[in-house]
Coordinates of C-alpha atoms and ligand atoms in Angstrom, one line a residue:
M23 CA -119.7 281.4 -195.8
F24 CA -116.7 283.3 -197.1
T25 CA -119.1 284.9 -199.6
R26 CA -118.4 289.2 -200.4
R27 CA -122.2 289.2 -198.8
H28 CA -121.6 288.5 -195.5
F29 CA -117.9 290.2 -195.5
I30 CA -120.0 293.4 -195.7
A31 CA -123.0 292.3 -193.1
S32 CA -120.2 291.7 -190.6
A33 CA -118.3 294.7 -191.6
A34 CA -121.8 296.9 -191.3
A35 CA -123.1 295.5 -188.1
T36 CA -119.6 296.8 -186.9
L37 CA -120.7 300.1 -187.8
A38 CA -123.5 300.3 -185.9
A39 CA -121.6 299.2 -183.1
P40 CA -118.8 302.0 -183.0
A41 CA -117.9 300.9 -179.0
I42 CA -117.1 297.0 -180.0
V43 CA -113.8 297.0 -181.7
R44 CA -113.0 294.2 -183.5
A45 CA -111.4 293.1 -186.3
Q46 CA -113.8 292.0 -189.2
S47 CA -115.3 289.3 -189.3
I48 CA -115.5 286.8 -192.6
W49 CA -117.9 284.0 -190.4
R50 CA -121.3 283.9 -190.2
R51 CA -120.9 281.7 -187.2
Y52 CA -118.0 281.7 -184.8
P53 CA -115.2 279.3 -185.9
F54 CA -113.9 277.9 -182.3
S55 CA -116.9 276.4 -181.3
L56 CA -114.3 273.6 -180.6
G57 CA -112.4 275.4 -178.0
V58 CA -108.7 275.2 -178.5
A59 CA -106.2 272.5 -176.7
A60 CA -102.7 272.0 -176.0
G61 CA -101.2 268.5 -175.1
D62 CA -97.5 266.0 -174.6
P63 CA -96.0 269.7 -173.3
S64 CA -91.9 269.1 -172.9
P65 CA -89.4 270.7 -171.0
D66 CA -89.1 273.6 -173.9
G67 CA -93.1 273.7 -175.0
F68 CA -95.9 271.8 -176.1
V69 CA -98.8 271.3 -178.7
I70 CA -101.4 273.7 -179.1
W71 CA -104.3 272.6 -181.1
T72 CA -108.2 274.2 -182.3
R73 CA -110.3 272.8 -185.4
L74 CA -112.5 275.3 -187.2
A75 CA -115.6 274.2 -187.0
P76 CA -118.2 277.2 -187.4
E77 CA -121.4 274.3 -187.3
P78 CA -120.0 271.4 -185.5
L79 CA -122.6 269.1 -186.9
A80 CA -123.2 269.9 -190.3
E81 CA -121.2 268.8 -193.3
H82 CA -117.5 269.3 -193.5
A83 CA -118.3 271.1 -189.9
G84 CA -119.4 274.2 -191.9
M85 CA -116.1 274.8 -193.8
V86 CA -115.3 275.2 -197.0
M87 CA -112.9 272.3 -198.5
A88 CA -110.0 274.8 -198.7
P89 CA -107.1 275.4 -196.9
M90 CA -106.9 278.4 -194.4
N91 CA -104.9 280.2 -192.6
V92 CA -104.8 280.5 -188.7
A93 CA -102.6 282.6 -186.7
W94 CA -101.5 281.4 -183.5
E95 CA -99.7 283.1 -180.5
V96 CA -98.0 281.6 -177.2
A97 CA -97.2 284.4 -174.6
S98 CA -96.1 284.4 -171.1
D99 CA -98.7 286.4 -169.6
S100 CA -102.9 286.0 -169.7
G101 CA -102.8 289.5 -170.6
F102 CA -100.8 288.1 -173.9
A103 CA -98.4 291.8 -172.8
T104 CA -95.1 289.8 -174.0
I105 CA -95.5 287.0 -177.2
V106 CA -92.9 285.2 -176.7
A107 CA -93.9 282.6 -180.3
R108 CA -96.4 283.1 -183.3
G109 CA -97.2 281.9 -186.8
D110 CA -99.3 280.9 -189.2
A111 CA -100.4 277.6 -189.8
A112 CA -103.0 276.0 -192.1
A113 CA -105.9 274.6 -191.5
R114 CA -106.3 271.7 -194.1
P115 CA -109.2 270.3 -195.6
E116 CA -107.2 266.5 -195.5
L117 CA -107.4 267.3 -191.4
A118 CA -110.5 269.0 -191.1
H119 CA -109.2 271.5 -190.7
S120 CA -107.6 271.4 -187.4
V121 CA -104.7 272.9 -186.2
H122 CA -101.2 271.1 -184.7
V123 CA -98.6 273.4 -183.9
E124 CA -95.7 272.2 -181.9
V125 CA -94.2 275.2 -179.5
A126 CA -90.7 275.1 -178.8
G127 CA -88.2 276.9 -177.2
L128 CA -89.9 278.0 -174.1
Q129 CA -88.7 278.3 -170.8
P130 CA -89.4 274.7 -168.5
D131 CA -92.0 274.4 -165.9
R132 CA -93.7 277.5 -166.4
P133 CA -97.0 278.5 -167.5
Y134 CA -97.8 279.9 -170.8
W135 CA -100.9 281.5 -172.6
Y136 CA -101.8 280.3 -176.1
R137 CA -104.8 281.8 -178.2
F138 CA -105.8 281.7 -182.5
Q139 CA -106.9 284.0 -184.7
A140 CA -108.7 283.3 -188.4
G141 CA -110.6 285.7 -190.7
G142 CA -111.2 287.8 -188.1
E143 CA -112.5 285.9 -185.6
R144 CA -110.2 285.2 -182.2
S145 CA -110.4 281.8 -180.0
I146 CA -110.2 281.4 -176.2
I147 CA -107.3 281.5 -174.5
G148 CA -105.9 278.6 -173.1
R149 CA -103.1 277.6 -170.6
A150 CA -100.5 275.1 -170.4
R151 CA -97.4 274.6 -168.3
T152 CA -94.2 273.4 -170.0
L153 CA -92.5 270.2 -167.8
P154 CA -89.6 270.7 -165.7
A155 CA -85.9 270.4 -167.2
A156 CA -85.0 266.6 -166.9
S157 CA -82.3 267.8 -164.9
A158 CA -84.5 269.2 -162.4
S159 CA -85.4 267.9 -159.2
P160 CA -88.9 269.4 -158.4
A161 CA -90.3 268.9 -154.8
S162 CA -93.6 267.7 -155.9
L163 CA -95.9 267.2 -159.1
K164 CA -99.7 267.1 -159.2
F165 CA -101.4 266.0 -162.3
G166 CA -104.5 264.9 -163.5
V167 CA -106.0 261.1 -164.4
A168 CA -109.7 261.5 -166.4
G169 CA -111.6 259.8 -169.7
C170 CA -114.3 257.3 -170.0
Q171 CA -116.6 260.1 -170.9
A172 CA -120.1 258.6 -172.5
Y173 CA -122.1 262.1 -173.8
D174 CA -125.5 260.5 -173.5
D175 CA -124.4 259.3 -170.0
G176 CA -124.0 262.3 -168.4
Y177 CA -122.9 266.2 -168.1
Y178 CA -119.2 266.8 -168.2
T179 CA -119.5 268.9 -165.0
A180 CA -116.6 266.8 -163.1
Y181 CA -114.3 268.3 -166.4
R182 CA -115.6 271.8 -165.1
H183 CA -114.1 270.9 -161.7
L184 CA -111.0 269.5 -163.3
A185 CA -110.5 272.6 -164.7
R186 CA -110.4 274.8 -161.4
E187 CA -107.6 272.4 -160.0
E188 CA -103.8 273.6 -159.8
L189 CA -102.2 270.8 -162.1
A190 CA -98.8 270.4 -164.0
F191 CA -101.6 268.5 -166.8
V192 CA -103.8 265.8 -167.1
Y193 CA -103.6 262.2 -168.1
H194 CA -106.3 261.0 -170.6
Y195 CA -106.8 257.2 -170.2
G196 CA -109.3 257.3 -173.7
D197 CA -112.6 256.5 -174.3
Y198 CA -112.4 260.0 -175.6
I199 CA -115.8 259.1 -177.6
Y200 CA -118.2 256.2 -177.6
E201 CA -118.9 254.9 -181.4
Y202 CA -122.6 253.6 -180.5
R203 CA -125.4 254.6 -182.0
G204 CA -126.9 258.0 -180.4
G205 CA -130.3 257.8 -178.7
T206 CA -132.7 258.1 -175.8
I207 CA -132.6 254.3 -174.9
R208 CA -129.7 252.4 -175.7
P209 CA -128.3 248.8 -174.5
G210 CA -126.7 249.0 -170.5
F211 CA -123.4 248.9 -170.1
G212 CA -124.3 245.6 -167.4
G213 CA -127.3 244.8 -168.9
G214 CA -130.8 246.3 -169.0
V215 CA -130.9 249.4 -170.7
T216 CA -129.3 252.9 -170.2
V217 CA -132.1 255.9 -170.6
S218 CA -129.5 259.2 -172.1
V219 CA -129.4 261.9 -170.1
R220 CA -128.4 263.9 -173.2
E221 CA -128.5 262.7 -177.4
A222 CA -125.5 262.0 -179.2
V223 CA -126.2 262.3 -182.5
G224 CA -126.0 259.6 -185.3
D225 CA -126.1 256.4 -185.8
T226 CA -123.1 254.0 -184.9
L227 CA -119.8 255.1 -186.3
Y228 CA -118.2 253.3 -188.9
G229 CA -116.6 255.8 -191.8
I230 CA -114.3 259.1 -191.2
A231 CA -117.2 261.9 -191.4
D232 CA -119.2 259.9 -188.6
Y233 CA -116.0 260.0 -186.2
R234 CA -115.4 263.7 -186.6
R235 CA -119.4 264.6 -186.2
R236 CA -119.1 262.7 -183.1
Y237 CA -115.9 263.9 -181.7
A238 CA -117.5 268.0 -182.9
Q239 CA -120.3 267.1 -181.0
Y240 CA -118.4 266.2 -177.7
K241 CA -116.3 268.8 -178.0
S242 CA -118.6 271.5 -178.1
D243 CA -119.1 270.6 -174.4
P244 CA -118.4 274.0 -173.1
D245 CA -117.0 271.7 -169.6
L246 CA -115.2 270.1 -171.7
V247 CA -113.8 273.0 -173.7
R248 CA -112.9 274.6 -169.8
A249 CA -110.4 271.7 -169.1
H250 CA -108.6 271.9 -171.8
A251 CA -108.3 275.4 -172.2
A252 CA -106.9 274.8 -168.3
H253 CA -104.3 272.2 -169.0
A254 CA -102.5 270.2 -171.4
F255 CA -103.5 266.5 -171.8
F256 CA -101.6 263.6 -172.6
H257 CA -103.7 261.5 -174.9
S258 CA -104.2 258.2 -175.2
F259 CA -106.6 256.3 -176.6
D260 CA -108.8 252.9 -175.2
D261 CA -111.3 250.7 -177.2
H262 CA -114.4 252.9 -178.2
E263 CA -112.4 256.0 -180.0
I264 CA -112.8 252.8 -182.4
A265 CA -114.8 250.3 -181.6
N266 CA -115.8 248.3 -178.5
N267 CA -113.0 246.1 -177.2
W268 CA -111.4 245.5 -180.4
V269 CA -107.5 244.7 -180.6
Q270 CA -105.1 244.8 -183.3
E271 CA -107.2 243.9 -186.1
I272 CA -109.9 242.8 -184.5
V273 CA -113.2 243.3 -183.7
D274 CA -117.2 242.0 -182.7
G275 CA -119.7 242.2 -185.2
G276 CA -118.2 240.0 -187.9
A277 CA -115.5 242.2 -189.9
T278 CA -113.1 240.6 -191.3
P279 CA -109.1 241.8 -190.8
E280 CA -108.9 244.0 -193.8
V281 CA -112.5 245.6 -193.5
F282 CA -112.0 246.3 -189.6
R283 CA -108.7 247.9 -190.7
V284 CA -110.5 250.2 -193.1
R285 CA -112.9 251.5 -189.8
R286 CA -110.1 251.8 -187.3
A287 CA -108.1 254.0 -190.0
A288 CA -111.1 256.8 -190.4
A289 CA -111.0 256.5 -186.6
L290 CA -107.7 257.1 -185.9
Q291 CA -107.3 259.9 -188.1
A292 CA -110.5 261.4 -186.5
W293 CA -108.6 260.9 -182.9
Y294 CA -105.2 262.3 -184.2
E295 CA -107.3 265.2 -185.7
H296 CA -109.0 266.2 -182.6
M297 CA -106.7 265.4 -180.0
P298 CA -103.0 267.9 -179.1
V299 CA -100.7 265.2 -180.1
R300 CA -97.4 265.6 -181.6
R301 CA -96.8 264.6 -185.8
A302 CA -95.1 261.6 -184.5
Q303 CA -98.6 260.7 -183.6
M304 CA -100.4 261.0 -186.7
P305 CA -101.5 257.9 -188.3
R306 CA -99.2 256.3 -190.9
F307 CA -101.2 253.7 -193.3
G308 CA -103.8 253.5 -190.1
D309 CA -101.1 252.9 -187.3
V310 CA -101.1 255.2 -184.0
A311 CA -97.4 255.6 -182.7
M312 CA -99.0 256.0 -179.7
R313 CA -97.1 254.9 -176.6
R314 CA -94.4 257.2 -175.3
A315 CA -92.5 258.7 -172.2
V316 CA -92.9 261.6 -170.3
R317 CA -90.2 262.7 -168.0
Y318 CA -91.0 264.9 -164.7
G319 CA -87.0 265.8 -164.2
D320 CA -85.7 263.3 -161.5
L321 CA -88.9 263.5 -159.8
A322 CA -91.2 260.8 -161.8
E323 CA -91.0 259.3 -165.5
I324 CA -94.2 258.0 -166.9
D325 CA -94.8 255.4 -169.3
I326 CA -97.4 255.5 -171.7
L327 CA -98.9 252.6 -172.7
D328 CA -101.2 251.1 -176.3
T329 CA -103.1 248.2 -174.8
R330 CA -104.8 247.8 -178.0
Q331 CA -103.2 248.0 -180.9
F332 CA -100.1 245.3 -180.2
R333 CA -102.3 243.0 -178.5
T334 CA -103.5 239.6 -178.9
D335 CA -107.7 238.3 -179.1
Q336 CA -109.0 238.2 -175.8
P337 CA -109.2 235.1 -174.1
C338 CA -112.8 232.7 -173.2
E339 CA -114.5 234.7 -176.2
D340 CA -114.5 238.1 -174.2
G341 CA -116.2 239.1 -171.3
F342 CA -116.7 238.6 -167.8
K343 CA -116.2 234.9 -167.6
P344 CA -115.0 231.8 -164.8
R345 CA -111.1 231.3 -166.5
C346 CA -110.7 229.1 -169.6
E347 CA -107.5 227.7 -171.2
G348 CA -106.5 230.4 -173.3
V349 CA -105.8 232.6 -170.5
G350 CA -102.8 230.8 -169.8
A351 CA -101.5 230.7 -173.6
A352 CA -97.6 231.1 -173.8
N353 CA -97.9 233.1 -176.9
A354 CA -100.0 235.7 -175.7
S355 CA -99.6 239.3 -175.7
V356 CA -100.6 242.8 -173.9
L357 CA -97.7 244.9 -175.4
G358 CA -96.6 243.5 -178.2
A359 CA -93.0 242.4 -178.2
E360 CA -91.5 245.9 -179.3
Q361 CA -93.7 247.6 -176.9
E362 CA -92.7 245.2 -174.1
A363 CA -89.1 245.6 -174.9
W364 CA -89.2 249.4 -174.5
L365 CA -91.4 249.3 -171.4
T366 CA -89.1 246.5 -169.9
Q367 CA -86.2 248.7 -170.5
N368 CA -87.7 252.0 -169.1
L369 CA -88.3 250.1 -165.9
R370 CA -85.5 248.8 -165.5
R371 CA -83.6 252.5 -165.5
D372 CA -83.1 254.2 -162.4
P373 CA -83.1 258.2 -163.4
T374 CA -86.4 259.1 -161.9
L375 CA -87.6 258.5 -158.0
W376 CA -90.8 257.1 -159.5
N377 CA -91.9 255.3 -161.9
C378 CA -95.6 255.5 -163.2
V379 CA -97.0 253.5 -165.7
A380 CA -100.1 255.2 -167.7
Q381 CA -102.2 252.9 -169.4
Q382 CA -106.0 251.3 -169.8
I383 CA -107.0 248.4 -168.6
M384 CA -107.0 247.1 -165.1
M385 CA -103.4 244.9 -163.5
M386 CA -105.0 243.6 -160.5
A387 CA -106.4 239.8 -161.0
L388 CA -109.7 240.4 -159.7
D389 CA -112.5 238.0 -158.6
R390 CA -115.8 240.0 -160.0
R391 CA -118.2 238.1 -158.5
T392 CA -120.9 239.7 -156.6
R393 CA -123.1 236.4 -156.0
D394 CA -122.7 233.0 -155.4
E395 CA -121.0 232.2 -158.4
P396 CA -118.4 228.2 -158.1
A397 CA -115.8 229.3 -159.7
P398 CA -113.9 233.0 -159.9
I399 CA -115.2 235.6 -162.7
Y400 CA -112.4 237.9 -164.7
N401 CA -112.6 240.2 -166.8
M402 CA -111.6 239.1 -170.1
D403 CA -110.5 242.0 -171.4
A404 CA -108.2 243.0 -168.5
W405 CA -104.9 242.0 -168.2
V406 CA -106.1 239.2 -165.9
G407 CA -107.3 237.5 -169.4
Y408 CA -103.5 237.2 -170.5
E409 CA -101.6 235.2 -167.7
A410 CA -98.0 235.6 -169.3
P411 CA -97.2 238.6 -170.2
R412 CA -98.7 240.2 -166.9
R413 CA -96.4 237.8 -164.9
R414 CA -93.4 238.6 -166.9
L415 CA -94.4 242.4 -166.1
L416 CA -94.9 242.2 -162.4
N417 CA -91.4 239.8 -162.0
R418 CA -90.1 242.9 -163.7
M419 CA -91.2 245.8 -161.8
A420 CA -90.3 243.2 -158.3
G421 CA -87.5 244.8 -156.2
L422 CA -88.6 248.2 -157.9
N423 CA -90.6 249.6 -155.4
N424 CA -91.6 252.8 -157.1
V425 CA -94.0 251.4 -158.9
V426 CA -97.6 253.4 -159.5
V427 CA -100.1 252.0 -162.4
L428 CA -102.9 254.0 -163.7
T429 CA -105.9 252.7 -165.0
G430 CA -109.1 253.6 -166.9
D431 CA -112.0 251.4 -168.2
E432 CA -113.6 250.3 -165.7
H433 CA -115.9 253.0 -164.7
Q434 CA -115.8 252.4 -161.6
N435 CA -112.7 253.8 -158.7
F436 CA -110.3 251.1 -157.4
A437 CA -106.9 251.6 -155.0
G438 CA -105.4 247.6 -154.6
L439 CA -102.0 246.3 -154.9
L440 CA -100.6 244.3 -157.5
H441 CA -97.9 240.5 -156.4
D442 CA -95.4 239.1 -158.0
G443 CA -96.2 235.5 -156.4
D444 CA -97.0 236.7 -152.5
R445 CA -94.9 239.9 -152.6
P446 CA -96.8 243.4 -153.2
V447 CA -94.4 244.8 -155.9
A448 CA -96.3 247.8 -157.3
V449 CA -99.8 250.0 -156.8
E450 CA -102.4 250.2 -159.2
F451 CA -105.2 253.5 -159.2
V452 CA -108.3 252.4 -161.8
A453 CA -109.7 256.4 -162.1
T454 CA -113.5 256.4 -162.4
S455 CA -115.5 257.7 -165.4
I456 CA -116.1 261.3 -166.4
S457 CA -119.9 260.8 -167.5
S458 CA -120.0 256.7 -168.1
G459 CA -122.6 254.8 -166.8
G460 CA -124.6 257.5 -165.3
D461 CA -125.0 258.9 -161.4
G462 CA -123.4 255.4 -159.8
Q463 CA -123.3 255.4 -155.7
D464 CA -121.1 255.0 -153.4
V465 CA -120.7 251.0 -153.5
R466 CA -121.8 249.1 -156.6
P467 CA -124.6 246.6 -155.0
G468 CA -122.5 243.8 -154.9
S469 CA -118.9 244.9 -154.8
D470 CA -118.9 243.9 -150.9
R471 CA -118.6 240.7 -152.1
I472 CA -115.6 241.7 -154.6
L473 CA -113.7 243.9 -151.7
A474 CA -113.7 240.7 -149.8
N475 CA -112.9 238.1 -152.4
N476 CA -109.6 239.9 -153.4
P477 CA -108.0 240.5 -150.2
Q478 CA -105.5 243.2 -152.4
L479 CA -107.9 245.2 -153.5
K480 CA -108.6 248.1 -150.3
F481 CA -111.1 250.8 -152.3
I482 CA -113.9 250.5 -154.6
N483 CA -116.5 253.4 -155.5
D484 CA -119.0 253.9 -158.4
Q485 CA -119.5 257.3 -158.7
R486 CA -118.1 259.2 -161.6
G487 CA -115.5 262.3 -161.4
Y488 CA -111.6 261.9 -161.7
I489 CA -108.1 261.2 -159.7
T490 CA -105.4 263.8 -159.1
C491 CA -102.1 262.2 -158.0
E492 CA -100.1 264.7 -155.8
V493 CA -96.2 263.3 -156.2
G494 CA -93.8 264.1 -153.5
R495 CA -90.2 262.9 -153.2
D496 CA -91.0 260.5 -150.8
E497 CA -94.7 259.6 -150.9
W498 CA -97.5 259.8 -153.4
R499 CA -100.8 260.6 -152.5
T500 CA -103.6 259.7 -154.8
H501 CA -106.7 261.9 -154.7
Y502 CA -111.0 260.2 -155.8
M503 CA -112.8 263.0 -156.3
V504 CA -116.5 262.0 -156.9
M505 CA -119.4 263.9 -158.1
D506 CA -122.7 263.8 -156.3
R507 CA -124.4 263.8 -159.8
V508 CA -124.1 263.8 -163.5
S509 CA -127.6 263.3 -164.7
T510 CA -128.0 266.9 -164.3
P511 CA -125.9 270.0 -164.6
G512 CA -124.1 271.7 -161.7
G513 CA -123.3 268.5 -159.6
A514 CA -120.6 268.9 -156.9
I515 CA -117.6 267.5 -156.5
S516 CA -115.8 265.7 -153.0
R517 CA -112.7 264.3 -152.1
R518 CA -114.3 260.7 -151.6
A519 CA -110.9 259.0 -150.3
T520 CA -106.7 259.4 -150.5
A521 CA -105.0 256.8 -151.0
T522 CA -101.2 257.4 -149.6
V523 CA -98.1 255.5 -151.0
A524 CA -94.3 255.8 -149.5
R525 CA -91.5 255.8 -152.0
G526 CA -89.9 252.1 -151.0
T527 CA -93.0 249.9 -149.8
P528 CA -95.4 249.0 -152.6
D529 CA -98.2 249.1 -150.0
L530 CA -100.5 251.6 -149.7
T531 CA -103.0 253.4 -146.7
I532 CA -106.9 254.5 -147.8
V533 CA -107.8 258.0 -145.7
Ligands
FE621 FE1 -115.4 253.4 -170.9
CA622 CA1 -112.8 251.1 -172.4

C-alpha cells in the first residue's frame, strides 16, 4: 500500500477535485479506522493513543511490517489555533503499529484537543481533560463507569450517550473484549443460547494475532470511537481480555500454568497495544503492573485494583454454589500481599474527602438464590468466595466513613452496603454492562428473591448502560443510566435511579 502507484493515484484524485484541499495521501484506505483515545490523565497531561489499521480485520490490519512515523499535536482549543505540544512517534510493528504518547507539561483541570497525522492522512480529533492539581480543592467531580461490552450481544449505543455526558474521565472496569468464538448462536451467560445481534469474527482467541484482530473489530465500532474521542479513560482489565474467570496462571480448559502463561502474555500485550495507558503498564515478561492510584485534588482518591493477576484459585471449583470449605481458607488472596498492603496504606491516608476503590468483582456477599434452595448460593468468582481477605479489607474500611467501591463484571446494576461484622463501613455500586447479556429488563426474574434475601442490597436492575458518579464535598451521587434496548441501533438512554451517599455516613438512599 505504500507503492508509488497508490501515491500517484491519490495525487491524481486531488488534482481532479481542486476544491478539496488535502495533503497527498499514501494510503489506499483510511489508516485511523480505530479512532483515537486518551487515558490516565494527570494534572499535567495524559496518554494519547492511536493505531494505524487501514484494514482492521486483515493480516497486520493491512499494514506493511515496518515502522511508520506518526505526528501528533495537542491544542488548547478545538480549532487547533493554539498548539501547546507536538511531536513525532514511531508506530512500530512489534506493537501492532499502535502509538502511545505521554503528553506532559499541560495546565491542570482543563480540556485539551489532540490529533494524529501519518502519510498525509489525519485522525479525528480527540478531547481529554487534565486532572486538578493535587493541592486543589475542587467543588465537584463527575465521571463515568463502564465495561463489559460483548460485541455480539448488542450495539454500543450506550457509548454514544456516554460520549455526550460532561465528564472528567471514564473508569473502565474491564471485559473490553470477549475471547469467545464468534458466531450467530453461542452458549448464553446464564445457560441456554444467545443469538448474536452482530457477529464477532474469528474463533476462540489464543494467539496475539487473534486478540489483535478482536480488538480491531471492537474498536471499529463508531459509538465506541465516539466515547474514546470524548473522554480520557482509566482502563483496567477483568477476565475476558484473556479468558473466562482466569486468575494468576490458572484457567479452565486443561492448560497447564506454563501453557496458559503463553496465552495470557499474548492477550496482555494486545491489551496494552489497544489501551491508552502509560509505559508503566507495558507488559514485562508477561505481567502488567495494572493497579494505580488517581488523585483528584483533595476531593477524591481512586484506587484502581487488579483482582485477577494475584488472586488465588476460586474455591468450590468456581461457579454459583453453596459455600464449601475453601471459602474460609486462611491463605486465600484476592489482591496478593503487595497490592493489599498498598491499598491498606492508601485507605489509611487522609488527604482526600472520599476514598474510592475501583475494581472488578462484587464485594457484597449476596445470596444469589432465585428460587427455593436449601442453602445460600454465592458467586465463587467474587469477593464472597474469599472470606479471609474480604474480612481484612472491610475491617480496614471501618471508621473511614468515606469509602465508595465501584464494581463491574455482573452485567447488572446493584447498589448496597458493605459491612464489617454488623456495622456498615462502605457503599458499593455495581455498574451494568454496555452490551453483554443483551437487552435485559428492569428486574430479572427471581431478582425479587435476591432483594428479599439480602437486606444490605438496596437496588437491582437488569438493563444495559453505564453509571455516572457526581462527587461533591459532602455528597456522592451515583446515576444509573439504562438503555431501553441494545439489540438494534438507536436505543434511548434514561436515568433509572440515583443513589445518594452523605460523606461521613456509610449508607445510601435510592431515588
Ligand atoms: Fe463481562
Ligand atoms: Ca468479567
